[in-house]
Amino acid sequence: MNYILFGGTFDPIHNGHVRIASAASLKLNADVIFIPARSPRWKTPLTTYKERLAMLKLAIKQCPSGTTISDFEIKSNADINYTIDTVRHFKKKYPKDKLYLLIGADQVNRFSEWKNAEEIANLAQITFVSRPSVKLDQNVIKTYHMLDLSFLESGDVSSTSFREMKSIDIPEKVLDYIEKHKLYFFSKLEKILPKDRLEHCIQVANLSLRIAKVNKLSNLEKYYFAGLLHDVGKTYYKEDENMVSLMKKYYPEYVNFPSFSYHQFIGEYLAKELFSIEDEEMLEAIKYHCTGNENMSPLGMVVYTSDKIEPTRGFDSRWLINSSLANYKQGFIDTLIDNKKYLLAHNKDITNELTDKCFEMYLPKELNNEKR
């Protein structure tokens, strides 16, 4: 038998890990053993080893049969998990089998810094996957006789990019686990939003992502994270002095708008300040998710729609969801029409410059002329 030792922090495991493991298993005719580190040398995990292990168990269901998880490093009492100890353990366990040690391209150049690097290379075939963004030191590769898998489909994804809200390329079950247990950025959201409001944001994020996927829109991560953060401004109440002062300071042009709209502007501010969101399209989708505007991007349309029709809203929105899944633009228009009728029927004041221009741009003339 051949075995691939695939160690790492996996904080969290993402689809790049899964794709690499699957490709390595096929190319090397070997079973993959994931080895999560309890105490990695160069990283400080943001989650417990139990949480990372639970996410791994969910993710490997997408890997080839024969893929397993070893708790060797998890059970270790060592202050730091050194790879040499792990490789020695598996060489002793499988003395007649060939071992491959799968490492990231970012670790190739610093491999000589690893404890007992030469011995590791003698006990296992060092194997790596190239990444376009990483320039590899060919001298290191030759010195340790490293093998390049020549697999370029792992994707531009990393655990860091997920934690920084720049990638959503992780297994669905893992994302579900992260949402349920409020890991990473969810722990911050949990501190600033009421439980029911956070649940609404999660619903909007998932519906936005679903609509974007079905409609084959690009940059899926923007739909999820803009949906997740759209209501972050509701950490403040409408009449909260902090909200009013922030409006006067950062959005003076909208101070005279109805107070119900304040949270969308403050949401944009908090997305930048608390979550380091810099993407202008995401920020604009958050900024106008409540009122709409006259120039809605696909992202803006989908987040606006998802906010109004997510399943826990308390009314039967299935036809609007189905409309959006069939065509996100038509779903947006249908939602605009339905939302306007609802607000008018309940004598809500919807007269403001942004909403007026949104209706004028996207609604049929006969509906746009209805009494406000």
Tab-separated table of C-alpha atoms in Angstrom:
chain	number	residue	atom	x	y	z
A	1	MET	CA	0.000	0.000	0.000
A	2	ASN	CA	0.942	3.623	-0.486
A	3	TYR	CA	-0.048	6.273	2.057
A	4	ILE	CA	-0.210	10.062	1.735
A	5	LEU	CA	0.310	11.916	5.004
A	6	PHE	CA	-1.583	15.194	4.733
A	7	GLY	CA	-0.992	17.254	7.844
A	8	GLY	CA	-2.106	20.749	8.686
A	9	THR	CA	-4.105	23.014	10.936
A	10	PHE	CA	-7.243	22.809	8.765
A	11	ASP	CA	-8.688	25.936	10.336
A	12	PRO	CA	-11.025	25.346	8.582
A	13	ILE	CA	-10.612	22.633	5.960
A	14	HIS	CA	-11.637	23.947	2.541
A	15	ASN	CA	-12.384	22.513	-0.899
A	16	GLY	CA	-8.810	23.138	-2.017
A	17	HIS	CA	-7.684	20.575	0.566
A	18	VAL	CA	-10.331	18.158	-0.662
A	19	ARG	CA	-9.388	18.599	-4.333
A	20	ILE	CA	-5.671	18.183	-3.605
A	21	ALA	CA	-6.269	15.067	-1.521
A	22	SER	CA	-8.428	13.530	-4.242
A	23	ALA	CA	-5.916	14.323	-6.993
A	24	ALA	CA	-2.976	13.027	-4.953
A	25	SER	CA	-4.806	9.797	-4.153
A	26	LEU	CA	-5.508	9.201	-7.845
A	27	LYS	CA	-2.064	10.168	-9.176
A	28	LEU	CA	-0.058	8.317	-6.546
A	29	ASN	CA	-2.416	5.348	-6.157
A	30	ALA	CA	-2.424	5.899	-2.417
A	31	ASP	CA	-4.786	6.324	0.510
A	32	VAL	CA	-4.846	9.755	2.111
A	33	ILE	CA	-4.451	10.186	5.853
A	34	PHE	CA	-5.439	13.626	7.139
A	35	ILE	CA	-3.461	14.524	10.258
A	36	PRO	CA	-4.796	17.613	12.048
A	37	ALA	CA	-2.278	19.305	14.317
A	38	ARG	CA	-3.163	20.023	17.894
A	39	SER	CA	-0.292	22.461	18.434
A	40	PRO	CA	1.188	23.534	15.079
A	41	ARG	CA	4.629	25.139	15.069
A	42	TRP	CA	3.948	28.299	13.085
A	43	LYS	CA	0.229	28.883	13.558
A	44	THR	CA	-2.178	29.570	16.388
A	45	PRO	CA	-5.563	28.020	15.536
A	46	LEU	CA	-8.692	30.121	16.032
A	47	THR	CA	-10.748	27.042	16.865
A	48	THR	CA	-10.265	24.081	19.178
A	49	TYR	CA	-8.803	20.822	17.923
A	50	LYS	CA	-12.185	19.198	18.597
A	51	GLU	CA	-13.911	21.678	16.287
A	52	ARG	CA	-11.295	21.278	13.561
A	53	LEU	CA	-11.542	17.498	13.854
A	54	ALA	CA	-15.334	17.653	13.577
A	55	MET	CA	-15.078	19.763	10.404
A	56	LEU	CA	-12.552	17.333	8.925
A	57	LYS	CA	-14.902	14.414	9.519
A	58	LEU	CA	-17.618	16.235	7.597
A	59	ALA	CA	-15.300	17.181	4.729
A	60	ILE	CA	-13.691	13.805	4.005
A	61	LYS	CA	-17.064	12.429	2.985
A	62	GLN	CA	-16.289	14.142	-0.333
A	63	CYS	CA	-12.898	12.410	-0.634
A	64	PRO	CA	-12.120	9.031	-2.262
A	65	SER	CA	-12.843	5.849	-0.337
A	66	GLY	CA	-9.905	4.928	1.831
A	67	THR	CA	-9.417	8.498	3.060
A	68	THR	CA	-9.044	8.552	6.836
A	69	ILE	CA	-8.193	10.885	9.703
A	70	SER	CA	-5.425	10.181	12.208
A	71	ASP	CA	-5.603	11.625	15.718
A	72	PHE	CA	-1.901	10.969	16.329
A	73	GLU	CA	-1.016	14.667	16.691
A	74	ILE	CA	-4.326	15.477	18.383
A	75	LYS	CA	-3.515	12.989	21.156
A	76	SER	CA	0.080	14.144	21.442
A	77	ASN	CA	1.129	15.804	24.671
A	78	ALA	CA	3.947	17.676	22.962
A	79	ASP	CA	3.995	21.460	23.193
A	80	ILE	CA	4.535	21.585	19.419
A	81	ASN	CA	3.618	18.984	16.804
A	82	TYR	CA	6.783	18.341	14.792
A	83	THR	CA	6.384	16.543	11.465
A	84	ILE	CA	9.406	14.327	12.101
A	85	ASP	CA	7.595	12.689	15.050
A	86	THR	CA	4.537	12.062	12.885
A	87	VAL	CA	6.528	10.590	9.993
A	88	ARG	CA	8.485	8.311	12.362
A	89	HIS	CA	5.192	7.094	13.845
A	90	PHE	CA	3.740	6.144	10.462
A	91	LYS	CA	7.019	4.617	9.225
A	92	LYS	CA	6.958	2.379	12.265
A	93	LYS	CA	3.301	1.566	11.663
A	94	TYR	CA	3.777	0.876	7.923
A	95	PRO	CA	7.443	-0.215	7.611
A	96	LYS	CA	7.028	-1.913	4.214
A	97	ASP	CA	4.770	0.702	2.609
A	98	LYS	CA	5.689	3.837	0.700
A	99	LEU	CA	4.920	7.090	2.469
A	100	TYR	CA	4.277	10.428	0.783
A	101	LEU	CA	4.289	13.626	2.802
A	102	LEU	CA	1.983	16.168	1.157
A	103	ILE	CA	2.863	19.774	1.927
A	104	GLY	CA	1.666	23.146	0.699
A	105	ALA	CA	3.603	25.090	-1.904
A	106	ASP	CA	4.064	27.856	0.676
A	107	GLN	CA	6.074	25.420	2.813
A	108	VAL	CA	8.446	24.223	0.090
A	109	ASN	CA	10.895	27.116	0.338
A	110	ARG	CA	11.130	26.942	4.118
A	111	PHE	CA	11.344	23.168	4.341
A	112	SER	CA	14.983	23.326	5.440
A	113	GLU	CA	13.715	25.103	8.596
A	114	TRP	CA	11.684	22.062	9.568
A	115	LYS	CA	13.026	19.976	12.431
A	116	ASN	CA	15.099	17.052	11.059
A	117	ALA	CA	14.210	17.994	7.467
A	118	GLU	CA	16.723	15.599	5.929
A	119	GLU	CA	15.441	12.653	7.939
A	120	ILE	CA	11.857	13.474	6.962
A	121	ALA	CA	12.863	13.405	3.290
A	122	ASN	CA	14.572	10.033	3.787
A	123	LEU	CA	11.529	8.476	5.441
A	124	ALA	CA	8.866	9.874	3.122
A	125	GLN	CA	8.634	11.232	-0.409
A	126	ILE	CA	8.028	14.966	-0.036
A	127	THR	CA	5.198	15.907	-2.374
A	128	PHE	CA	3.716	19.313	-3.112
A	129	VAL	CA	1.185	21.080	-5.309
A	130	SER	CA	2.359	24.176	-7.165
A	131	ARG	CA	0.490	27.465	-6.847
A	132	PRO	CA	0.806	30.270	-9.404
A	133	SER	CA	1.216	32.831	-6.634
A	134	VAL	CA	4.196	31.027	-5.050
A	135	LYS	CA	7.663	31.173	-6.654
A	136	LEU	CA	9.423	27.953	-5.708
A	137	ASP	CA	13.117	27.567	-4.868
A	138	GLN	CA	14.326	24.857	-7.243
A	139	ASN	CA	17.420	24.244	-5.115
A	140	VAL	CA	15.233	23.233	-2.180
A	141	ILE	CA	13.194	20.950	-4.432
A	142	LYS	CA	16.365	19.233	-5.715
A	143	THR	CA	18.012	18.983	-2.294
A	144	TYR	CA	15.075	17.114	-0.784
A	145	HIS	CA	14.056	15.277	-3.981
A	146	MET	CA	10.568	16.759	-3.846
A	147	LEU	CA	7.812	15.613	-6.164
A	148	ASP	CA	5.485	18.139	-7.852
A	149	LEU	CA	2.012	16.688	-8.375
A	150	SER	CA	1.482	19.124	-11.270
A	151	PHE	CA	-2.116	19.652	-10.192
A	152	LEU	CA	-3.421	23.137	-10.940
A	153	GLU	CA	-7.111	22.722	-10.107
A	154	SER	CA	-6.945	23.172	-6.348
A	155	GLY	CA	-8.272	26.720	-6.717
A	156	ASP	CA	-7.202	30.049	-5.288
A	157	VAL	CA	-8.484	29.284	-1.817
A	158	SER	CA	-7.027	29.098	1.666
A	159	SER	CA	-8.264	28.872	5.225
A	160	THR	CA	-7.139	32.462	5.683
A	161	SER	CA	-9.156	33.677	2.695
A	162	PHE	CA	-12.281	32.134	4.202
A	163	ARG	CA	-11.621	33.626	7.623
A	164	GLU	CA	-11.096	37.036	5.983
A	165	MET	CA	-14.402	36.724	4.098
A	166	LYS	CA	-12.723	36.487	0.703
A	167	SER	CA	-13.629	32.897	-0.194
A	168	ILE	CA	-16.614	30.627	0.351
A	169	ASP	CA	-14.977	27.602	-1.292
A	170	ILE	CA	-15.525	25.170	1.573
A	171	PRO	CA	-17.701	22.048	1.869
A	172	GLU	CA	-21.367	22.852	2.542
A	173	LYS	CA	-21.498	20.661	5.652
A	174	VAL	CA	-18.460	22.446	7.036
A	175	LEU	CA	-20.106	25.825	6.446
A	176	ASP	CA	-23.230	24.549	8.196
A	177	TYR	CA	-21.086	23.508	11.170
A	178	ILE	CA	-19.353	26.900	11.291
A	179	GLU	CA	-22.715	28.685	11.234
A	180	LYS	CA	-24.213	26.447	13.903
A	181	HIS	CA	-21.269	26.724	16.283
A	182	LYS	CA	-20.622	30.425	15.546
A	183	LEU	CA	-16.958	30.046	14.642
A	184	TYR	CA	-14.576	32.640	13.174
A	185	PHE	CA	-16.372	35.861	12.141
A	186	PHE	CA	-19.651	34.464	13.488
A	187	SER	CA	-18.325	34.853	17.026
A	188	LYS	CA	-17.988	38.607	16.407
A	189	LEU	CA	-21.441	38.806	14.832
A	190	GLU	CA	-22.901	36.914	17.775
A	191	LYS	CA	-21.624	39.609	20.130
A	192	ILE	CA	-23.162	42.535	18.258
A	193	LEU	CA	-26.447	41.177	16.888
A	194	PRO	CA	-29.472	39.676	18.688
A	195	LYS	CA	-29.940	35.958	18.130
A	196	ASP	CA	-32.967	36.301	15.846
A	197	ARG	CA	-31.280	39.021	13.766
A	198	LEU	CA	-28.158	36.899	13.298
A	199	GLU	CA	-30.314	33.965	12.218
A	200	HIS	CA	-31.986	36.229	9.649
A	201	CYS	CA	-28.565	37.272	8.339
A	202	ILE	CA	-27.495	33.642	7.997
A	203	GLN	CA	-30.688	32.866	6.078
A	204	VAL	CA	-30.093	35.828	3.753
A	205	ALA	CA	-26.484	34.761	3.185
A	206	ASN	CA	-27.463	31.223	2.238
A	207	LEU	CA	-30.354	32.268	0.002
A	208	SER	CA	-28.129	34.825	-1.745
A	209	LEU	CA	-25.504	32.145	-2.312
A	210	ARG	CA	-28.108	29.695	-3.600
A	211	ILE	CA	-29.586	32.215	-6.048
A	212	ALA	CA	-26.114	33.167	-7.285
A	213	LYS	CA	-25.094	29.527	-7.810
A	214	VAL	CA	-28.237	28.569	-9.722
A	215	ASN	CA	-28.007	31.690	-11.882
A	216	LYS	CA	-24.299	30.943	-12.499
A	217	LEU	CA	-23.154	34.327	-11.241
A	218	SER	CA	-19.468	34.900	-10.531
A	219	ASN	CA	-17.708	35.704	-7.246
A	220	LEU	CA	-20.036	33.632	-5.099
A	221	GLU	CA	-18.271	34.673	-1.908
A	222	LYS	CA	-19.577	38.220	-2.352
A	223	TYR	CA	-23.179	37.013	-2.286
A	224	TYR	CA	-22.716	35.022	0.887
A	225	PHE	CA	-20.763	37.608	2.851
A	226	ALA	CA	-22.731	40.662	1.693
A	227	GLY	CA	-25.887	38.766	2.670
A	228	LEU	CA	-24.384	37.851	6.022
A	229	LEU	CA	-23.371	41.418	6.842
A	230	HIS	CA	-26.326	43.266	5.317
A	231	ASP	CA	-28.030	43.901	8.671
A	232	VAL	CA	-24.939	44.399	10.817
A	233	GLY	CA	-26.047	48.021	11.242
A	234	LYS	CA	-28.925	46.762	13.386
A	235	THR	CA	-26.511	46.493	16.262
A	236	TYR	CA	-27.964	49.978	16.841
A	237	TYR	CA	-31.630	50.876	17.286
A	238	LYS	CA	-33.341	53.409	15.037
A	239	GLU	CA	-33.298	56.188	17.621
A	240	ASP	CA	-29.928	55.245	19.089
A	241	GLU	CA	-27.821	58.377	19.584
A	242	ASN	CA	-24.756	56.528	18.281
A	243	MET	CA	-26.560	55.729	15.048
A	244	VAL	CA	-27.680	59.329	14.583
A	245	SER	CA	-24.205	60.661	15.289
A	246	LEU	CA	-22.651	58.201	12.837
A	247	MET	CA	-25.180	59.230	10.199
A	248	LYS	CA	-24.330	62.890	10.704
A	249	LYS	CA	-20.611	62.178	10.522
A	250	TYR	CA	-20.410	59.689	7.651
A	251	TYR	CA	-23.705	59.961	5.768
A	252	PRO	CA	-24.935	63.553	6.171
A	253	GLU	CA	-26.671	63.415	2.784
A	254	TYR	CA	-29.023	60.737	4.138
A	255	VAL	CA	-29.734	62.130	7.627
A	256	ASN	CA	-33.183	63.338	6.531
A	257	PHE	CA	-34.144	59.892	5.237
A	258	PRO	CA	-36.652	57.790	7.234
A	259	SER	CA	-34.932	56.286	10.281
A	260	PHE	CA	-35.763	52.742	9.128
A	261	SER	CA	-33.118	53.164	6.418
A	262	TYR	CA	-30.298	54.226	8.726
A	263	HIS	CA	-29.129	50.700	9.413
A	264	GLN	CA	-28.206	50.061	5.775
A	265	PHE	CA	-25.771	52.985	5.744
A	266	ILE	CA	-24.338	52.162	9.167
A	267	GLY	CA	-24.095	48.558	7.966
A	268	GLU	CA	-21.728	49.645	5.220
A	269	TYR	CA	-19.651	51.575	7.762
A	270	LEU	CA	-19.445	48.614	10.168
A	271	ALA	CA	-18.642	46.164	7.365
A	272	LYS	CA	-15.548	48.262	6.677
A	273	GLU	CA	-14.617	49.042	10.263
A	274	LEU	CA	-15.336	45.730	12.009
A	275	PHE	CA	-14.904	43.188	9.205
A	276	SER	CA	-12.361	44.915	6.941
A	277	ILE	CA	-14.557	44.649	3.856
A	278	GLU	CA	-13.008	46.702	1.045
A	279	ASP	CA	-14.890	45.399	-1.981
A	280	GLU	CA	-16.969	48.294	-3.323
A	281	GLU	CA	-19.651	46.080	-4.863
A	282	MET	CA	-20.229	44.319	-1.542
A	283	LEU	CA	-20.324	47.591	0.354
A	284	GLU	CA	-22.825	49.092	-2.071
A	285	ALA	CA	-25.082	46.018	-1.834
A	286	ILE	CA	-25.148	46.449	1.950
A	287	LYS	CA	-25.612	50.217	1.706
A	288	TYR	CA	-28.774	50.004	-0.402
A	289	HIS	CA	-30.270	46.642	0.576
A	290	CYS	CA	-33.258	48.267	2.277
A	291	THR	CA	-34.223	51.132	-0.034
A	292	GLY	CA	-32.709	49.956	-3.302
A	293	ASN	CA	-31.384	52.550	-5.759
A	294	GLU	CA	-31.480	53.308	-9.462
A	295	ASN	CA	-28.369	51.336	-10.370
A	296	MET	CA	-28.527	47.900	-8.773
A	297	SER	CA	-25.723	45.441	-9.525
A	298	PRO	CA	-26.537	41.712	-9.730
A	299	LEU	CA	-25.143	41.438	-6.206
A	300	GLY	CA	-27.304	44.322	-5.016
A	301	MET	CA	-30.408	42.798	-6.591
A	302	VAL	CA	-29.820	39.386	-5.047
A	303	VAL	CA	-29.100	40.702	-1.542
A	304	TYR	CA	-32.128	43.043	-1.684
A	305	THR	CA	-34.317	40.143	-2.816
A	306	SER	CA	-32.970	37.629	-0.298
A	307	ASP	CA	-33.463	40.058	2.573
A	308	LYS	CA	-37.147	40.410	1.712
A	309	ILE	CA	-38.000	36.778	0.964
A	310	GLU	CA	-35.765	34.486	3.047
A	311	PRO	CA	-37.813	31.545	4.425
A	312	THR	CA	-38.084	32.696	8.065
A	313	ARG	CA	-39.724	36.023	7.145
A	314	GLY	CA	-43.135	34.761	8.269
A	315	PHE	CA	-44.991	34.585	4.947
A	316	ASP	CA	-45.109	32.116	2.069
A	317	SER	CA	-42.320	33.410	-0.156
A	318	ARG	CA	-41.801	30.223	-2.158
A	319	TRP	CA	-43.029	31.698	-5.427
A	320	LEU	CA	-40.621	34.628	-5.098
A	321	ILE	CA	-37.761	32.306	-4.231
A	322	ASN	CA	-38.570	30.143	-7.253
A	323	SER	CA	-38.770	33.239	-9.457
A	324	SER	CA	-35.322	34.337	-8.264
A	325	LEU	CA	-33.846	30.885	-8.808
A	326	ALA	CA	-35.207	30.852	-12.347
A	327	ASN	CA	-33.931	34.360	-13.121
A	328	TYR	CA	-32.453	36.628	-10.462
A	329	LYS	CA	-33.443	39.814	-12.349
A	330	GLN	CA	-37.087	38.776	-12.655
A	331	GLY	CA	-37.040	37.646	-9.049
A	332	PHE	CA	-35.799	41.085	-8.039
A	333	ILE	CA	-38.581	42.814	-9.983
A	334	ASP	CA	-41.236	40.454	-8.592
A	335	THR	CA	-39.931	41.124	-5.085
A	336	LEU	CA	-40.003	44.892	-5.669
A	337	ILE	CA	-43.630	44.664	-6.803
A	338	ASP	CA	-44.652	42.435	-3.913
A	339	ASN	CA	-42.806	44.547	-1.366
A	340	LYS	CA	-44.352	47.789	-2.631
A	341	LYS	CA	-47.861	46.336	-2.479
A	342	TYR	CA	-47.275	45.085	1.062
A	343	LEU	CA	-45.922	48.415	2.294
A	344	LEU	CA	-48.746	50.399	0.711
A	345	ALA	CA	-51.359	48.024	2.114
A	346	HIS	CA	-49.942	48.609	5.594
A	347	ASN	CA	-49.747	52.393	5.155
A	348	LYS	CA	-45.956	52.469	5.346
A	349	ASP	CA	-44.147	55.614	4.256
A	350	ILE	CA	-41.872	54.531	1.429
A	351	THR	CA	-41.288	57.934	-0.088
A	352	ASN	CA	-37.589	58.705	-0.296
A	353	GLU	CA	-35.258	59.590	-3.131
A	354	LEU	CA	-33.525	56.213	-3.331
A	355	THR	CA	-36.691	54.099	-3.296
A	356	ASP	CA	-38.422	56.440	-5.736
A	357	LYS	CA	-35.580	56.094	-8.236
A	358	CYS	CA	-35.438	52.319	-7.727
A	359	PHE	CA	-39.144	51.954	-8.498
A	360	GLU	CA	-38.890	54.274	-11.489
A	361	MET	CA	-35.995	52.327	-12.930
A	362	TYR	CA	-37.204	48.763	-12.425
A	363	LEU	CA	-40.996	48.683	-12.077
A	364	PRO	CA	-43.493	48.742	-14.949
A	365	LYS	CA	-44.938	52.228	-15.400
A	366	GLU	CA	-48.471	51.237	-14.435
A	367	LEU	CA	-47.241	49.860	-11.101
A	368	ASN	CA	-44.825	52.695	-10.513
A	369	ASN	CA	-47.653	55.203	-10.738
A	370	GLU	CA	-49.642	53.615	-7.916
A	371	LYS	CA	-50.417	55.944	-5.001
A	372	ARG	CA	-47.646	56.066	-2.472
